[in-house]
Coordinates of C-alpha atoms and ligand atoms in Angstrom, one line a residue:
M1 CA -28.3 -52.0 -23.4
D2 CA -31.6 -53.0 -25.1
G3 CA -34.6 -50.7 -25.5
R4 CA -36.4 -52.2 -22.4
P5 CA -35.3 -49.6 -19.8
H6 CA -37.0 -47.0 -22.0
L7 CA -40.3 -48.9 -22.3
K8 CA -43.4 -46.8 -22.5
L9 CA -46.9 -48.3 -22.2
D10 CA -49.7 -46.3 -23.9
A11 CA -52.8 -47.1 -21.8
E12 CA -55.9 -45.5 -23.3
L13 CA -57.7 -46.6 -20.2
C14 CA -55.9 -43.9 -18.2
G15 CA -58.0 -41.4 -20.1
R16 CA -61.0 -42.9 -18.3
C17 CA -59.2 -43.3 -15.0
P18 CA -61.5 -44.3 -12.1
Q19 CA -59.6 -41.8 -10.0
G20 CA -60.6 -38.9 -12.2
V21 CA -58.7 -36.6 -14.6
T22 CA -55.7 -36.3 -12.3
G23 CA -55.2 -40.1 -12.2
C24 CA -52.1 -41.3 -10.3
C25 CA -50.3 -38.1 -11.2
A26 CA -51.8 -36.8 -7.9
A27 CA -49.0 -38.7 -6.2
P28 CA -46.0 -38.6 -8.6
P29 CA -43.3 -41.3 -8.1
V30 CA -39.8 -40.4 -6.9
V31 CA -37.4 -39.8 -9.8
A32 CA -35.0 -42.4 -8.3
W33 CA -31.3 -43.1 -8.9
A34 CA -31.9 -45.3 -11.9
D35 CA -34.4 -42.8 -13.4
L36 CA -31.9 -40.0 -13.0
G37 CA -29.2 -42.0 -14.6
R38 CA -31.5 -42.9 -17.5
I39 CA -32.5 -39.2 -18.0
V40 CA -28.8 -38.2 -18.0
L41 CA -28.0 -41.0 -20.6
L42 CA -30.8 -39.6 -22.8
G43 CA -29.2 -36.1 -22.7
G44 CA -31.2 -34.6 -19.8
R45 CA -28.4 -33.7 -17.4
D46 CA -28.8 -29.9 -17.8
W47 CA -32.5 -30.2 -17.8
L48 CA -32.3 -31.9 -14.4
L49 CA -30.1 -29.1 -13.1
A50 CA -32.6 -26.5 -14.4
E51 CA -35.5 -28.4 -12.8
L52 CA -33.6 -28.5 -9.5
A53 CA -32.8 -24.8 -9.7
A54 CA -36.5 -24.1 -10.3
G55 CA -37.6 -26.2 -7.4
R56 CA -39.7 -28.6 -9.5
L57 CA -37.4 -31.4 -8.4
Y58 CA -35.9 -31.5 -4.9
P59 CA -33.6 -34.0 -3.1
C60 CA -35.1 -36.9 -1.2
A61 CA -33.7 -40.1 0.3
R62 CA -34.1 -42.1 -3.0
G63 CA -33.1 -39.5 -5.5
L64 CA -35.3 -36.5 -6.4
A65 CA -38.9 -35.8 -5.6
L66 CA -41.3 -34.0 -7.9
Q67 CA -43.0 -30.8 -6.7
R68 CA -46.7 -31.0 -6.1
V69 CA -48.9 -28.0 -6.9
E70 CA -52.5 -27.0 -6.2
N71 CA -54.9 -29.1 -8.3
P72 CA -57.5 -27.0 -10.2
D73 CA -59.7 -30.1 -10.4
A74 CA -59.6 -30.7 -6.7
A75 CA -63.3 -30.4 -6.2
A76 CA -64.1 -33.0 -8.9
T77 CA -61.2 -35.4 -8.0
G78 CA -60.8 -35.0 -4.3
R79 CA -57.1 -34.6 -4.9
A80 CA -55.9 -31.3 -3.5
K81 CA -52.5 -31.5 -5.1
K82 CA -50.9 -33.0 -8.2
C83 CA -47.5 -33.3 -10.0
V84 CA -46.2 -30.0 -11.2
H85 CA -46.0 -31.4 -14.8
H86 CA -49.6 -32.5 -15.0
G87 CA -51.6 -30.4 -17.4
E88 CA -55.1 -30.4 -18.8
R89 CA -54.3 -33.1 -21.2
G90 CA -52.0 -35.2 -19.0
C91 CA -48.2 -35.1 -18.7
T92 CA -46.5 -32.1 -20.2
I93 CA -42.9 -33.4 -20.3
P94 CA -41.6 -36.0 -22.8
P95 CA -41.1 -39.6 -21.8
D96 CA -37.3 -39.3 -21.8
R97 CA -37.6 -36.8 -19.0
R98 CA -40.0 -38.8 -16.8
S99 CA -39.3 -41.5 -14.3
A100 CA -39.6 -45.0 -15.7
T101 CA -42.6 -45.6 -13.5
C102 CA -44.4 -42.7 -15.2
N103 CA -43.7 -44.4 -18.5
Y104 CA -44.7 -47.9 -17.8
Y105 CA -47.1 -48.0 -14.8
V106 CA -50.6 -49.1 -15.4
C107 CA -52.7 -50.0 -12.3
D108 CA -54.4 -53.4 -11.8
E109 CA -57.8 -51.9 -12.3
A110 CA -56.8 -50.6 -15.8
W111 CA -55.2 -53.9 -16.7
S112 CA -58.3 -55.9 -15.7
E113 CA -60.6 -53.5 -17.7
A114 CA -58.3 -53.9 -20.7
G115 CA -59.2 -57.6 -21.1
D116 CA -57.0 -60.6 -21.6
T117 CA -55.2 -60.8 -25.0
R118 CA -51.8 -62.2 -25.8
E119 CA -50.5 -58.7 -26.5
L120 CA -51.7 -57.4 -23.1
R121 CA -50.2 -60.4 -21.3
R122 CA -46.8 -59.7 -23.0
A123 CA -47.1 -56.0 -22.1
R124 CA -47.9 -56.8 -18.5
A125 CA -44.9 -59.3 -18.3
S126 CA -42.7 -56.5 -19.6
Q127 CA -44.0 -54.1 -17.0
E128 CA -43.4 -56.6 -14.2
R129 CA -39.8 -57.4 -15.4
L130 CA -39.1 -53.7 -15.7
T131 CA -40.4 -53.0 -12.1
E132 CA -38.0 -55.6 -10.8
D133 CA -35.1 -54.3 -12.9
Y134 CA -35.5 -50.7 -11.8
A135 CA -35.9 -51.8 -8.1
R136 CA -32.6 -53.7 -8.4
W137 CA -30.8 -50.9 -10.2
D138 CA -32.1 -48.3 -7.6
L139 CA -30.8 -50.5 -4.8
L140 CA -27.3 -50.9 -6.3
L141 CA -27.0 -47.2 -7.3
G142 CA -28.3 -46.1 -3.9
E143 CA -25.5 -48.1 -2.2
R144 CA -22.9 -46.6 -4.5
V145 CA -24.2 -43.1 -4.0
R146 CA -24.1 -43.4 -0.2
A147 CA -20.6 -45.0 -0.3
R148 CA -19.3 -42.1 -2.4
H149 CA -21.3 -39.3 -0.8
P150 CA -22.1 -40.2 2.9
D151 CA -23.4 -36.7 3.5
G152 CA -25.6 -36.6 0.5
P153 CA -24.7 -36.0 -3.2
P154 CA -23.7 -32.6 -4.4
W155 CA -26.3 -32.5 -7.2
D156 CA -24.0 -31.0 -9.8
E157 CA -22.9 -31.8 -13.4
A158 CA -20.2 -34.2 -12.2
F159 CA -22.5 -36.2 -9.9
L160 CA -25.2 -36.6 -12.5
D161 CA -22.7 -37.6 -15.2
W162 CA -21.3 -40.2 -12.7
L163 CA -24.8 -41.5 -12.1
G164 CA -25.4 -42.0 -15.8
A165 CA -22.1 -43.8 -16.2
E166 CA -22.9 -46.1 -13.2
L167 CA -26.3 -47.0 -14.6
S168 CA -24.7 -47.7 -17.9
S169 CA -22.3 -50.1 -16.2
L170 CA -25.2 -51.9 -14.6
W171 CA -26.9 -52.3 -18.0
A172 CA -23.7 -53.7 -19.4
L173 CA -23.7 -56.6 -16.8
Ligands
SF4_1 S1 -52.6 -46.2 -14.0 FE1 -54.7 -46.5 -13.2 S2 -54.9 -45.0 -11.5 FE2 -53.1 -44.4 -12.8 S3 -53.9 -42.9 -14.3 FE3 -54.0 -45.0 -15.3 S4 -56.1 -45.8 -14.8 FE4 -55.7 -44.0 -13.4
SF4_2 S1 -44.1 -36.5 -14.6 FE1 -45.9 -36.6 -15.9 S2 -46.6 -38.8 -15.8 FE2 -45.2 -38.4 -14.1 S3 -46.5 -37.9 -12.3 FE3 -45.8 -36.0 -13.3 S4 -47.5 -35.5 -14.8 FE4 -47.7 -37.6 -14.2

């Protein structure tokens, strides 16, 4: 496993997001199978269970969805709701507890405003490769989850540990 699955892009442009202070955290991404496996491998299994118990994460077809809450900036942003983890100064949870998309996504508008340097082209290539990798891992893990738990996963310690181990086996390929 290399460090790539944990890539985090720091985009200062998000601080001036054209969509306002809520940015794309108004519509948080699914914490999908590969994200969950990665969080488990980074020591977050019990954190996931606590988030599930608190209702900040809840089961959906592709893994777990993030709860959305009332947005205090709704009037200024036009976004009535936002991710439960979005605070006044952005995300309130560390990168190793976020979905990979939260860590590496930067929209086309932000990229085009950033300019065109060699470093930025490399960062963008990494983002695109990672998007493809996570899509592939999610597809494979989703098939394995459905084969093992046709009625839906039990969302317990054993299942999450298994998910981490399965992701690790994909990274080893
Ligand atoms: S990625 Fe784009 S839309 Fe999302 S917060 Fe950054 S600038 Fe805003
Ligand atoms: S987890 Fe953090 S980065 Fe991801 S949508 Fe929620 S607030 Fe935004």
